[in-house]
Amino acid sequence: AKALEYTSLVRSSRDGWKFCVEKLRAPYRAEVKFWCLSVLGECLSGTGQIYIQQLTPEERSLFRHEISLYLVYICEQEAASTEKNAGLVTPVYIRNKLAQIIAGFVWSDYPHEWPSAFGDILSFLEADVGARAARVDLFFRIIRAIDEDVTSLQASQARSRDASLRVRNA
């Protein structure tokens, strides 16, 4: 009961997103990270108690920055794992949820708050951080999530048609 109460408090807190991004690069179990990513996704999609539009531009920029740091962190973890022949470190469900969050940022912030979104995504692919295979994998997951959640016909029917058109026409 206390755990449910605590998680509900984090979800409803205006700074709950900060709590969640802090946990991503800490040594927590994948299930904890997935829960944190889910809360962040709710914030972006408008299904949570705190909505991205309620955050200041500075907070949104910090939010995006923290997510980009987590992308780099994952790639570095994968590189370290490759050196030890330990296999993949980051579960696929974490990678997919992270890609959905980045797609959510494209939906909510591109081009007005984040005009360099696609350039930033491409530069991540070309960056020399962590394992190249992990960067390529995440890049394609992000592009697929943008297509499925933002620019596709189904996405424009499910979400705001104006936002889909804004991203496609920018």
mmCIF file with all atom_site columns, N, CA and C in Angstrom, residues 7-79:
data_model
loop_
_atom_site.group_PDB
_atom_site.id
_atom_site.type_symbol
_atom_site.label_atom_id
_atom_site.label_alt_id
_atom_site.label_comp_id
_atom_site.label_asym_id
_atom_site.label_entity_id
_atom_site.label_seq_id
_atom_site.pdbx_PDB_ins_code
_atom_site.Cartn_x
_atom_site.Cartn_y
_atom_site.Cartn_z
_atom_site.occupancy
_atom_site.B_iso_or_equiv
_atom_site.pdbx_formal_charge
_atom_site.auth_seq_id
_atom_site.auth_comp_id
_atom_site.auth_asym_id
_atom_site.auth_atom_id
_atom_site.pdbx_PDB_model_num
ATOM 1   N N  . THR A 1 7  ? 4.313  5.855  -5.382  1.00 0.00 ? 7  THR A N  1
ATOM 2   C CA . THR A 1 7  ? 4.360  5.999  -6.839  1.00 0.00 ? 7  THR A CA 1
ATOM 3   C C  . THR A 1 7  ? 3.278  6.954  -7.329  1.00 0.00 ? 7  THR A C  1
ATOM 4   N N  . SER A 1 8  ? 2.139  6.947  -6.687  1.00 0.00 ? 8  SER A N  1
ATOM 5   C CA . SER A 1 8  ? 1.072  7.889  -7.047  1.00 0.00 ? 8  SER A CA 1
ATOM 6   C C  . SER A 1 8  ? 1.506  9.320  -6.744  1.00 0.00 ? 8  SER A C  1
ATOM 7   N N  . LEU A 1 9  ? 2.209  9.503  -5.644  1.00 0.00 ? 9  LEU A N  1
ATOM 8   C CA . LEU A 1 9  ? 2.714  10.827 -5.277  1.00 0.00 ? 9  LEU A CA 1
ATOM 9   C C  . LEU A 1 9  ? 3.723  11.329 -6.309  1.00 0.00 ? 9  LEU A C  1
ATOM 10  N N  . VAL A 1 10 ? 4.608  10.457 -6.753  1.00 0.00 ? 10 VAL A N  1
ATOM 11  C CA . VAL A 1 10 ? 5.593  10.841 -7.775  1.00 0.00 ? 10 VAL A CA 1
ATOM 12  C C  . VAL A 1 10 ? 4.876  11.227 -9.064  1.00 0.00 ? 10 VAL A C  1
ATOM 13  N N  . ARG A 1 11 ? 3.904  10.411 -9.476  1.00 0.00 ? 11 ARG A N  1
ATOM 14  C CA . ARG A 1 11 ? 3.147  10.678 -10.712 1.00 0.00 ? 11 ARG A CA 1
ATOM 15  C C  . ARG A 1 11 ? 2.437  12.020 -10.668 1.00 0.00 ? 11 ARG A C  1
ATOM 16  N N  . SER A 1 12 ? 1.923  12.395 -9.516  1.00 0.00 ? 12 SER A N  1
ATOM 17  C CA . SER A 1 12 ? 1.126  13.622 -9.422  1.00 0.00 ? 12 SER A CA 1
ATOM 18  C C  . SER A 1 12 ? 1.955  14.858 -9.078  1.00 0.00 ? 12 SER A C  1
ATOM 19  N N  . SER A 1 13 ? 3.195  14.664 -8.690  1.00 0.00 ? 13 SER A N  1
ATOM 20  C CA . SER A 1 13 ? 4.056  15.786 -8.334  1.00 0.00 ? 13 SER A CA 1
ATOM 21  C C  . SER A 1 13 ? 4.478  16.569 -9.575  1.00 0.00 ? 13 SER A C  1
ATOM 22  N N  . ARG A 1 14 ? 4.508  17.877 -9.467  1.00 0.00 ? 14 ARG A N  1
ATOM 23  C CA . ARG A 1 14 ? 4.940  18.703 -10.595 1.00 0.00 ? 14 ARG A CA 1
ATOM 24  C C  . ARG A 1 14 ? 6.385  18.388 -10.975 1.00 0.00 ? 14 ARG A C  1
ATOM 25  N N  . ASP A 1 15 ? 7.192  17.982 -9.999  1.00 0.00 ? 15 ASP A N  1
ATOM 26  C CA . ASP A 1 15 ? 8.591  17.639 -10.258 1.00 0.00 ? 15 ASP A CA 1
ATOM 27  C C  . ASP A 1 15 ? 8.820  16.127 -10.345 1.00 0.00 ? 15 ASP A C  1
ATOM 28  N N  . GLY A 1 16 ? 7.760  15.367 -10.500 1.00 0.00 ? 16 GLY A N  1
ATOM 29  C CA . GLY A 1 16 ? 7.894  13.915 -10.621 1.00 0.00 ? 16 GLY A CA 1
ATOM 30  C C  . GLY A 1 16 ? 8.767  13.514 -11.793 1.00 0.00 ? 16 GLY A C  1
ATOM 31  N N  . TRP A 1 17 ? 8.702  14.282 -12.875 1.00 0.00 ? 17 TRP A N  1
ATOM 32  C CA . TRP A 1 17 ? 9.535  13.982 -14.050 1.00 0.00 ? 17 TRP A CA 1
ATOM 33  C C  . TRP A 1 17 ? 11.011 14.079 -13.693 1.00 0.00 ? 17 TRP A C  1
ATOM 34  N N  . LYS A 1 18 ? 11.377 15.032 -12.817 1.00 0.00 ? 18 LYS A N  1
ATOM 35  C CA . LYS A 1 18 ? 12.783 15.167 -12.405 1.00 0.00 ? 18 LYS A CA 1
ATOM 36  C C  . LYS A 1 18 ? 13.224 13.940 -11.606 1.00 0.00 ? 18 LYS A C  1
ATOM 37  N N  . PHE A 1 19 ? 12.359 13.503 -10.710 1.00 0.00 ? 19 PHE A N  1
ATOM 38  C CA . PHE A 1 19 ? 12.637 12.299 -9.932  1.00 0.00 ? 19 PHE A CA 1
ATOM 39  C C  . PHE A 1 19 ? 12.914 11.124 -10.876 1.00 0.00 ? 19 PHE A C  1
ATOM 40  N N  . CYS A 1 20 ? 12.072 10.995 -11.902 1.00 0.00 ? 20 CYS A N  1
ATOM 41  C CA . CYS A 1 20 ? 12.194 9.866  -12.828 1.00 0.00 ? 20 CYS A CA 1
ATOM 42  C C  . CYS A 1 20 ? 13.463 9.945  -13.676 1.00 0.00 ? 20 CYS A C  1
ATOM 43  N N  . VAL A 1 21 ? 13.807 11.116 -14.201 1.00 0.00 ? 21 VAL A N  1
ATOM 44  C CA . VAL A 1 21 ? 15.023 11.184 -15.033 1.00 0.00 ? 21 VAL A CA 1
ATOM 45  C C  . VAL A 1 21 ? 16.277 10.951 -14.202 1.00 0.00 ? 21 VAL A C  1
ATOM 46  N N  . GLU A 1 22 ? 16.233 11.319 -12.920 1.00 0.00 ? 22 GLU A N  1
ATOM 47  C CA . GLU A 1 22 ? 17.389 11.069 -12.053 1.00 0.00 ? 22 GLU A CA 1
ATOM 48  C C  . GLU A 1 22 ? 17.639 9.578  -11.863 1.00 0.00 ? 22 GLU A C  1
ATOM 49  N N  . LYS A 1 23 ? 16.594 8.794  -11.903 1.00 0.00 ? 23 LYS A N  1
ATOM 50  C CA . LYS A 1 23 ? 16.718 7.351  -11.663 1.00 0.00 ? 23 LYS A CA 1
ATOM 51  C C  . LYS A 1 23 ? 17.229 6.589  -12.889 1.00 0.00 ? 23 LYS A C  1
ATOM 52  N N  . LEU A 1 24 ? 17.144 7.195  -14.060 1.00 0.00 ? 24 LEU A N  1
ATOM 53  C CA . LEU A 1 24 ? 17.488 6.461  -15.275 1.00 0.00 ? 24 LEU A CA 1
ATOM 54  C C  . LEU A 1 24 ? 18.949 6.039  -15.340 1.00 0.00 ? 24 LEU A C  1
ATOM 55  N N  . ARG A 1 25 ? 19.858 6.916  -14.932 1.00 0.00 ? 25 ARG A N  1
ATOM 56  C CA . ARG A 1 25 ? 21.286 6.577  -15.026 1.00 0.00 ? 25 ARG A CA 1
ATOM 57  C C  . ARG A 1 25 ? 21.840 6.003  -13.731 1.00 0.00 ? 25 ARG A C  1
ATOM 58  N N  . ALA A 1 26 ? 20.973 5.754  -12.779 1.00 0.00 ? 26 ALA A N  1
ATOM 59  C CA . ALA A 1 26 ? 21.401 5.155  -11.514 1.00 0.00 ? 26 ALA A CA 1
ATOM 60  C C  . ALA A 1 26 ? 21.283 3.628  -11.628 1.00 0.00 ? 26 ALA A C  1
ATOM 61  N N  . PRO A 1 27 ? 21.967 2.905  -10.766 1.00 0.00 ? 27 PRO A N  1
ATOM 62  C CA . PRO A 1 27 ? 21.977 1.436  -10.884 1.00 0.00 ? 27 PRO A CA 1
ATOM 63  C C  . PRO A 1 27 ? 20.709 0.779  -10.319 1.00 0.00 ? 27 PRO A C  1
ATOM 64  N N  . TYR A 1 28 ? 19.585 1.054  -10.947 1.00 0.00 ? 28 TYR A N  1
ATOM 65  C CA . TYR A 1 28 ? 18.324 0.427  -10.558 1.00 0.00 ? 28 TYR A CA 1
ATOM 66  C C  . TYR A 1 28 ? 17.987 -0.691 -11.535 1.00 0.00 ? 28 TYR A C  1
ATOM 67  N N  . ARG A 1 29 ? 17.088 -1.552 -11.114 1.00 0.00 ? 29 ARG A N  1
ATOM 68  C CA . ARG A 1 29 ? 16.626 -2.642 -11.979 1.00 0.00 ? 29 ARG A CA 1
ATOM 69  C C  . ARG A 1 29 ? 15.909 -2.077 -13.199 1.00 0.00 ? 29 ARG A C  1
ATOM 70  N N  . ALA A 1 30 ? 15.868 -2.855 -14.254 1.00 0.00 ? 30 ALA A N  1
ATOM 71  C CA . ALA A 1 30 ? 15.220 -2.437 -15.496 1.00 0.00 ? 30 ALA A CA 1
ATOM 72  C C  . ALA A 1 30 ? 13.740 -2.116 -15.273 1.00 0.00 ? 30 ALA A C  1
ATOM 73  N N  . GLU A 1 31 ? 13.086 -2.829 -14.368 1.00 0.00 ? 31 GLU A N  1
ATOM 74  C CA . GLU A 1 31 ? 11.670 -2.580 -14.102 1.00 0.00 ? 31 GLU A CA 1
ATOM 75  C C  . GLU A 1 31 ? 11.443 -1.191 -13.522 1.00 0.00 ? 31 GLU A C  1
ATOM 76  N N  . VAL A 1 32 ? 12.351 -0.736 -12.673 1.00 0.00 ? 32 VAL A N  1
ATOM 77  C CA . VAL A 1 32 ? 12.259 0.610  -12.100 1.00 0.00 ? 32 VAL A CA 1
ATOM 78  C C  . VAL A 1 32 ? 12.444 1.650  -13.210 1.00 0.00 ? 32 VAL A C  1
ATOM 79  N N  . LYS A 1 33 ? 13.415 1.419  -14.061 1.00 0.00 ? 33 LYS A N  1
ATOM 80  C CA . LYS A 1 33 ? 13.666 2.348  -15.163 1.00 0.00 ? 33 LYS A CA 1
ATOM 81  C C  . LYS A 1 33 ? 12.473 2.383  -16.117 1.00 0.00 ? 33 LYS A C  1
ATOM 82  N N  . PHE A 1 34 ? 11.868 1.223  -16.368 1.00 0.00 ? 34 PHE A N  1
ATOM 83  C CA . PHE A 1 34 ? 10.694 1.187  -17.245 1.00 0.00 ? 34 PHE A CA 1
ATOM 84  C C  . PHE A 1 34 ? 9.540  1.975  -16.626 1.00 0.00 ? 34 PHE A C  1
ATOM 85  N N  . TRP A 1 35 ? 9.343  1.828  -15.325 1.00 0.00 ? 35 TRP A N  1
ATOM 86  C CA . TRP A 1 35 ? 8.287  2.591  -14.650 1.00 0.00 ? 35 TRP A CA 1
ATOM 87  C C  . TRP A 1 35 ? 8.572  4.089  -14.783 1.00 0.00 ? 35 TRP A C  1
ATOM 88  N N  . CYS A 1 36 ? 9.815  4.475  -14.558 1.00 0.00 ? 36 CYS A N  1
ATOM 89  C CA . CYS A 1 36 ? 10.182 5.892  -14.696 1.00 0.00 ? 36 CYS A CA 1
ATOM 90  C C  . CYS A 1 36 ? 9.948  6.385  -16.122 1.00 0.00 ? 36 CYS A C  1
ATOM 91  N N  . LEU A 1 37 ? 10.338 5.597  -17.109 1.00 0.00 ? 37 LEU A N  1
ATOM 92  C CA . LEU A 1 37 ? 10.102 5.973  -18.503 1.00 0.00 ? 37 LEU A CA 1
ATOM 93  C C  . LEU A 1 37 ? 8.607  6.052  -18.795 1.00 0.00 ? 37 LEU A C  1
ATOM 94  N N  . SER A 1 38 ? 7.823  5.186  -18.184 1.00 0.00 ? 38 SER A N  1
ATOM 95  C CA . SER A 1 38 ? 6.371  5.226  -18.381 1.00 0.00 ? 38 SER A CA 1
ATOM 96  C C  . SER A 1 38 ? 5.774  6.510  -17.832 1.00 0.00 ? 38 SER A C  1
ATOM 97  N N  . VAL A 1 39 ? 6.238  6.932  -16.664 1.00 0.00 ? 39 VAL A N  1
ATOM 98  C CA . VAL A 1 39 ? 5.763  8.197  -16.087 1.00 0.00 ? 39 VAL A CA 1
ATOM 99  C C  . VAL A 1 39 ? 6.155  9.360  -16.996 1.00 0.00 ? 39 VAL A C  1
ATOM 100 N N  . LEU A 1 40 ? 7.374  9.335  -17.501 1.00 0.00 ? 40 LEU A N  1
ATOM 101 C CA . LEU A 1 40 ? 7.827  10.387 -18.416 1.00 0.00 ? 40 LEU A CA 1
ATOM 102 C C  . LEU A 1 40 ? 6.998  10.380 -19.699 1.00 0.00 ? 40 LEU A C  1
ATOM 103 N N  . GLY A 1 41 ? 6.685  9.191  -20.192 1.00 0.00 ? 41 GLY A N  1
ATOM 104 C CA . GLY A 1 41 ? 5.844  9.075  -21.381 1.00 0.00 ? 41 GLY A CA 1
ATOM 105 C C  . GLY A 1 41 ? 4.452  9.623  -21.148 1.00 0.00 ? 41 GLY A C  1
ATOM 106 N N  . GLU A 1 42 ? 3.900  9.388  -19.975 1.00 0.00 ? 42 GLU A N  1
ATOM 107 C CA . GLU A 1 42 ? 2.588  9.937  -19.627 1.00 0.00 ? 42 GLU A CA 1
ATOM 108 C C  . GLU A 1 42 ? 2.624  11.456 -19.614 1.00 0.00 ? 42 GLU A C  1
ATOM 109 N N  . CYS A 1 43 ? 3.713  11.999 -19.137 1.00 0.00 ? 43 CYS A N  1
ATOM 110 C CA . CYS A 1 43 ? 3.885  13.456 -19.108 1.00 0.00 ? 43 CYS A CA 1
ATOM 111 C C  . CYS A 1 43 ? 3.874  14.014 -20.530 1.00 0.00 ? 43 CYS A C  1
ATOM 112 N N  . LEU A 1 44 ? 4.523  13.327 -21.431 1.00 0.00 ? 44 LEU A N  1
ATOM 113 C CA . LEU A 1 44 ? 4.598  13.793 -22.821 1.00 0.00 ? 44 LEU A CA 1
ATOM 114 C C  . LEU A 1 44 ? 3.293  13.595 -23.580 1.00 0.00 ? 44 LEU A C  1
ATOM 115 N N  . SER A 1 45 ? 2.596  12.511 -23.301 1.00 0.00 ? 45 SER A N  1
ATOM 116 C CA . SER A 1 45 ? 1.389  12.203 -24.068 1.00 0.00 ? 45 SER A CA 1
ATOM 117 C C  . SER A 1 45 ? 0.155  12.925 -23.540 1.00 0.00 ? 45 SER A C  1
ATOM 118 N N  . GLY A 1 46 ? 0.245  13.476 -22.354 1.00 0.00 ? 46 GLY A N  1
ATOM 119 C CA . GLY A 1 46 ? -0.913 14.153 -21.780 1.00 0.00 ? 46 GLY A CA 1
ATOM 120 C C  . GLY A 1 46 ? -1.829 13.225 -21.016 1.00 0.00 ? 46 GLY A C  1
ATOM 121 N N  . THR A 1 47 ? -1.442 11.954 -20.855 1.00 0.00 ? 47 THR A N  1
ATOM 122 C CA . THR A 1 47 ? -2.286 11.017 -20.115 1.00 0.00 ? 47 THR A CA 1
ATOM 123 C C  . THR A 1 47 ? -1.959 11.014 -18.628 1.00 0.00 ? 47 THR A C  1
ATOM 124 N N  . GLY A 1 48 ? -0.863 11.659 -18.253 1.00 0.00 ? 48 GLY A N  1
ATOM 125 C CA . GLY A 1 48 ? -0.486 11.718 -16.845 1.00 0.00 ? 48 GLY A CA 1
ATOM 126 C C  . GLY A 1 48 ? -1.082 12.939 -16.166 1.00 0.00 ? 48 GLY A C  1
ATOM 127 N N  . GLN A 1 49 ? -0.799 13.057 -14.883 1.00 0.00 ? 49 GLN A N  1
ATOM 128 C CA . GLN A 1 49 ? -1.327 14.186 -14.124 1.00 0.00 ? 49 GLN A CA 1
ATOM 129 C C  . GLN A 1 49 ? -0.544 15.464 -14.386 1.00 0.00 ? 49 GLN A C  1
ATOM 130 N N  . ILE A 1 50 ? 0.695  15.325 -14.800 1.00 0.00 ? 50 ILE A N  1
ATOM 131 C CA . ILE A 1 50 ? 1.512  16.470 -15.195 1.00 0.00 ? 50 ILE A CA 1
ATOM 132 C C  . ILE A 1 50 ? 1.708  16.366 -16.698 1.00 0.00 ? 50 ILE A C  1
ATOM 133 N N  . TYR A 1 51 ? 1.458  17.441 -17.404 1.00 0.00 ? 51 TYR A N  1
ATOM 134 C CA . TYR A 1 51 ? 1.529  17.457 -18.857 1.00 0.00 ? 51 TYR A CA 1
ATOM 135 C C  . TYR A 1 51 ? 2.693  18.330 -19.289 1.00 0.00 ? 51 TYR A C  1
ATOM 136 N N  . ILE A 1 52 ? 3.379  17.929 -20.342 1.00 0.00 ? 52 ILE A N  1
ATOM 137 C CA . ILE A 1 52 ? 4.572  18.631 -20.828 1.00 0.00 ? 52 ILE A CA 1
ATOM 138 C C  . ILE A 1 52 ? 4.299  20.118 -21.054 1.00 0.00 ? 52 ILE A C  1
ATOM 139 N N  . GLN A 1 53 ? 3.102  20.434 -21.478 1.00 0.00 ? 53 GLN A N  1
ATOM 140 C CA . GLN A 1 53 ? 2.768  21.838 -21.749 1.00 0.00 ? 53 GLN A CA 1
ATOM 141 C C  . GLN A 1 53 ? 2.754  22.672 -20.472 1.00 0.00 ? 53 GLN A C  1
ATOM 142 N N  . GLN A 1 54 ? 2.671  22.045 -19.310 1.00 0.00 ? 54 GLN A N  1
ATOM 143 C CA . GLN A 1 54 ? 2.686  22.765 -18.030 1.00 0.00 ? 54 GLN A CA 1
ATOM 144 C C  . GLN A 1 54 ? 4.106  23.133 -17.594 1.00 0.00 ? 54 GLN A C  1
ATOM 145 N N  . LEU A 1 55 ? 5.099  22.537 -18.237 1.00 0.00 ? 55 LEU A N  1
ATOM 146 C CA . LEU A 1 55 ? 6.485  22.815 -17.878 1.00 0.00 ? 55 LEU A CA 1
ATOM 147 C C  . LEU A 1 55 ? 6.963  24.066 -18.601 1.00 0.00 ? 55 LEU A C  1
ATOM 148 N N  . THR A 1 56 ? 7.899  24.766 -17.985 1.00 0.00 ? 56 THR A N  1
ATOM 149 C CA . THR A 1 56 ? 8.478  25.945 -18.616 1.00 0.00 ? 56 THR A CA 1
ATOM 150 C C  . THR A 1 56 ? 9.375  25.503 -19.768 1.00 0.00 ? 56 THR A C  1
ATOM 151 N N  . PRO A 1 57 ? 9.677  26.397 -20.712 1.00 0.00 ? 57 PRO A N  1
ATOM 152 C CA . PRO A 1 57 ? 10.612 26.028 -21.788 1.00 0.00 ? 57 PRO A CA 1
ATOM 153 C C  . PRO A 1 57 ? 11.964 25.534 -21.251 1.00 0.00 ? 57 PRO A C  1
ATOM 154 N N  . GLU A 1 58 ? 12.430 26.120 -20.150 1.00 0.00 ? 58 GLU A N  1
ATOM 155 C CA . GLU A 1 58 ? 13.704 25.694 -19.563 1.00 0.00 ? 58 GLU A CA 1
ATOM 156 C C  . GLU A 1 58 ? 13.600 24.276 -19.021 1.00 0.00 ? 58 GLU A C  1
ATOM 157 N N  . GLU A 1 59 ? 12.463 23.961 -18.379 1.00 0.00 ? 59 GLU A N  1
ATOM 158 C CA . GLU A 1 59 ? 12.272 22.611 -17.847 1.00 0.00 ? 59 GLU A CA 1
ATOM 159 C C  . GLU A 1 59 ? 12.169 21.593 -18.986 1.00 0.00 ? 59 GLU A C  1
ATOM 160 N N  . ARG A 1 60 ? 11.476 21.961 -20.048 1.00 0.00 ? 60 ARG A N  1
ATOM 161 C CA . ARG A 1 60 ? 11.356 21.065 -21.194 1.00 0.00 ? 60 ARG A CA 1
ATOM 162 C C  . ARG A 1 60 ? 12.718 20.811 -21.827 1.00 0.00 ? 60 ARG A C  1
ATOM 163 N N  . SER A 1 61 ? 13.531 21.856 -21.915 1.00 0.00 ? 61 SER A N  1
ATOM 164 C CA . SER A 1 61 ? 14.879 21.708 -22.461 1.00 0.00 ? 61 SER A CA 1
ATOM 165 C C  . SER A 1 61 ? 15.717 20.788 -21.567 1.00 0.00 ? 61 SER A C  1
ATOM 166 N N  . LEU A 1 62 ? 15.609 20.978 -20.263 1.00 0.00 ? 62 LEU A N  1
ATOM 167 C CA . LEU A 1 62 ? 16.328 20.119 -19.314 1.00 0.00 ? 62 LEU A CA 1
ATOM 168 C C  . LEU A 1 62 ? 15.841 18.670 -19.440 1.00 0.00 ? 62 LEU A C  1
ATOM 169 N N  . PHE A 1 63 ? 14.549 18.488 -19.556 1.00 0.00 ? 63 PHE A N  1
ATOM 170 C CA . PHE A 1 63 ? 13.947 17.164 -19.729 1.00 0.00 ? 63 PHE A CA 1
ATOM 171 C C  . PHE A 1 63 ? 14.553 16.489 -20.965 1.00 0.00 ? 63 PHE A C  1
ATOM 172 N N  . ARG A 1 64 ? 14.566 17.190 -22.103 1.00 0.00 ? 64 ARG A N  1
ATOM 173 C CA . ARG A 1 64 ? 15.154 16.631 -23.331 1.00 0.00 ? 64 ARG A CA 1
ATOM 174 C C  . ARG A 1 64 ? 16.634 16.320 -23.140 1.00 0.00 ? 64 ARG A C  1
ATOM 175 N N  . HIS A 1 65 ? 17.339 17.218 -22.474 1.00 0.00 ? 65 HIS A N  1
ATOM 176 C CA . HIS A 1 65 ? 18.773 17.021 -22.238 1.00 0.00 ? 65 HIS A CA 1
ATOM 177 C C  . HIS A 1 65 ? 19.016 15.753 -21.404 1.00 0.00 ? 65 HIS A C  1
ATOM 178 N N  . GLU A 1 66 ? 18.236 15.575 -20.371 1.00 0.00 ? 66 GLU A N  1
ATOM 179 C CA . GLU A 1 66 ? 18.400 14.389 -19.519 1.00 0.00 ? 66 GLU A CA 1
ATOM 180 C C  . GLU A 1 66 ? 18.114 13.106 -20.298 1.00 0.00 ? 66 GLU A C  1
ATOM 181 N N  . ILE A 1 67 ? 17.119 13.153 -21.172 1.00 0.00 ? 67 ILE A N  1
ATOM 182 C CA . ILE A 1 67 ? 16.815 11.980 -21.998 1.00 0.00 ? 67 ILE A CA 1
ATOM 183 C C  . ILE A 1 67 ? 17.973 11.709 -22.962 1.00 0.00 ? 67 ILE A C  1
ATOM 184 N N  . SER A 1 68 ? 18.559 12.763 -23.517 1.00 0.00 ? 68 SER A N  1
ATOM 185 C CA . SER A 1 68 ? 19.708 12.561 -24.418 1.00 0.00 ? 68 SER A CA 1
ATOM 186 C C  . SER A 1 68 ? 20.901 11.993 -23.649 1.00 0.00 ? 68 SER A C  1
ATOM 187 N N  . LEU A 1 69 ? 21.080 12.411 -22.410 1.00 0.00 ? 69 LEU A N  1
ATOM 188 C CA . LEU A 1 69 ? 22.153 11.833 -21.590 1.00 0.00 ? 69 LEU A CA 1
ATOM 189 C C  . LEU A 1 69 ? 21.900 10.345 -21.330 1.00 0.00 ? 69 LEU A C  1
ATOM 190 N N  . TYR A 1 70 ? 20.646 9.992  -21.171 1.00 0.00 ? 70 TYR A N  1
ATOM 191 C CA . TYR A 1 70 ? 20.322 8.578  -20.968 1.00 0.00 ? 70 TYR A CA 1
ATOM 192 C C  . TYR A 1 70 ? 20.604 7.769  -22.234 1.00 0.00 ? 70 TYR A C  1
ATOM 193 N N  . LEU A 1 71 ? 20.350 8.346  -23.398 1.00 0.00 ? 71 LEU A N  1
ATOM 194 C CA . LEU A 1 71 ? 20.705 7.672  -24.656 1.00 0.00 ? 71 LEU A CA 1
ATOM 195 C C  . LEU A 1 71 ? 22.199 7.369  -24.695 1.00 0.00 ? 71 LEU A C  1
ATOM 196 N N  . VAL A 1 72 ? 23.007 8.355  -24.367 1.00 0.00 ? 72 VAL A N  1
ATOM 197 C CA . VAL A 1 72 ? 24.464 8.180  -24.357 1.00 0.00 ? 72 VAL A CA 1
ATOM 198 C C  . VAL A 1 72 ? 24.859 7.129  -23.316 1.00 0.00 ? 72 VAL A C  1
ATOM 199 N N  . TYR A 1 73 ? 24.227 7.204  -22.147 1.00 0.00 ? 73 TYR A N  1
ATOM 200 C CA . TYR A 1 73 ? 24.507 6.246  -21.077 1.00 0.00 ? 73 TYR A CA 1
ATOM 201 C C  . TYR A 1 73 ? 24.265 4.812  -21.547 1.00 0.00 ? 73 TYR A C  1
ATOM 202 N N  . ILE A 1 74 ? 23.133 4.598  -22.228 1.00 0.00 ? 74 ILE A N  1
ATOM 203 C CA . ILE A 1 74 ? 22.824 3.262  -22.732 1.00 0.00 ? 74 ILE A CA 1
ATOM 204 C C  . ILE A 1 74 ? 23.913 2.788  -23.696 1.00 0.00 ? 74 ILE A C  1
ATOM 205 N N  . CYS A 1 75 ? 24.321 3.657  -24.592 1.00 0.00 ? 75 CYS A N  1
ATOM 206 C CA . CYS A 1 75 ? 25.363 3.283  -25.561 1.00 0.00 ? 75 CYS A CA 1
ATOM 207 C C  . CYS A 1 75 ? 26.685 2.974  -24.873 1.00 0.00 ? 75 CYS A C  1
ATOM 208 N N  . GLU A 1 76 ? 27.019 3.724  -23.848 1.00 0.00 ? 76 GLU A N  1
ATOM 209 C CA . GLU A 1 76 ? 28.250 3.452  -23.107 1.00 0.00 ? 76 GLU A CA 1
ATOM 210 C C  . GLU A 1 76 ? 28.159 2.125  -22.365 1.00 0.00 ? 76 GLU A C  1
ATOM 211 N N  . GLN A 1 77 ? 26.991 1.837  -21.800 1.00 0.00 ? 77 GLN A N  1
ATOM 212 C CA . GLN A 1 77 ? 26.800 0.553  -21.113 1.00 0.00 ? 77 GLN A CA 1
ATOM 213 C C  . GLN A 1 77 ? 26.932 -0.613 -22.087 1.00 0.00 ? 77 GLN A C  1
ATOM 214 N N  . GLU A 1 78 ? 26.367 -0.427 -23.276 1.00 0.00 ? 78 GLU A N  1
ATOM 215 C CA . GLU A 1 78 ? 26.454 -1.486 -24.286 1.00 0.00 ? 78 GLU A CA 1
ATOM 216 C C  . GLU A 1 78 ? 27.897 -1.690 -24.728 1.00 0.00 ? 78 GLU A C  1
ATOM 217 N N  . ALA A 1 79 ? 28.657 -0.602 -24.860 1.00 0.00 ? 79 ALA A N  1
ATOM 218 C CA . ALA A 1 79 ? 30.071 -0.719 -25.241 1.00 0.00 ? 79 ALA A CA 1
ATOM 219 C C  . ALA A 1 79 ? 30.851 -1.477 -24.178 1.00 0.00 ? 79 ALA A C  1
#
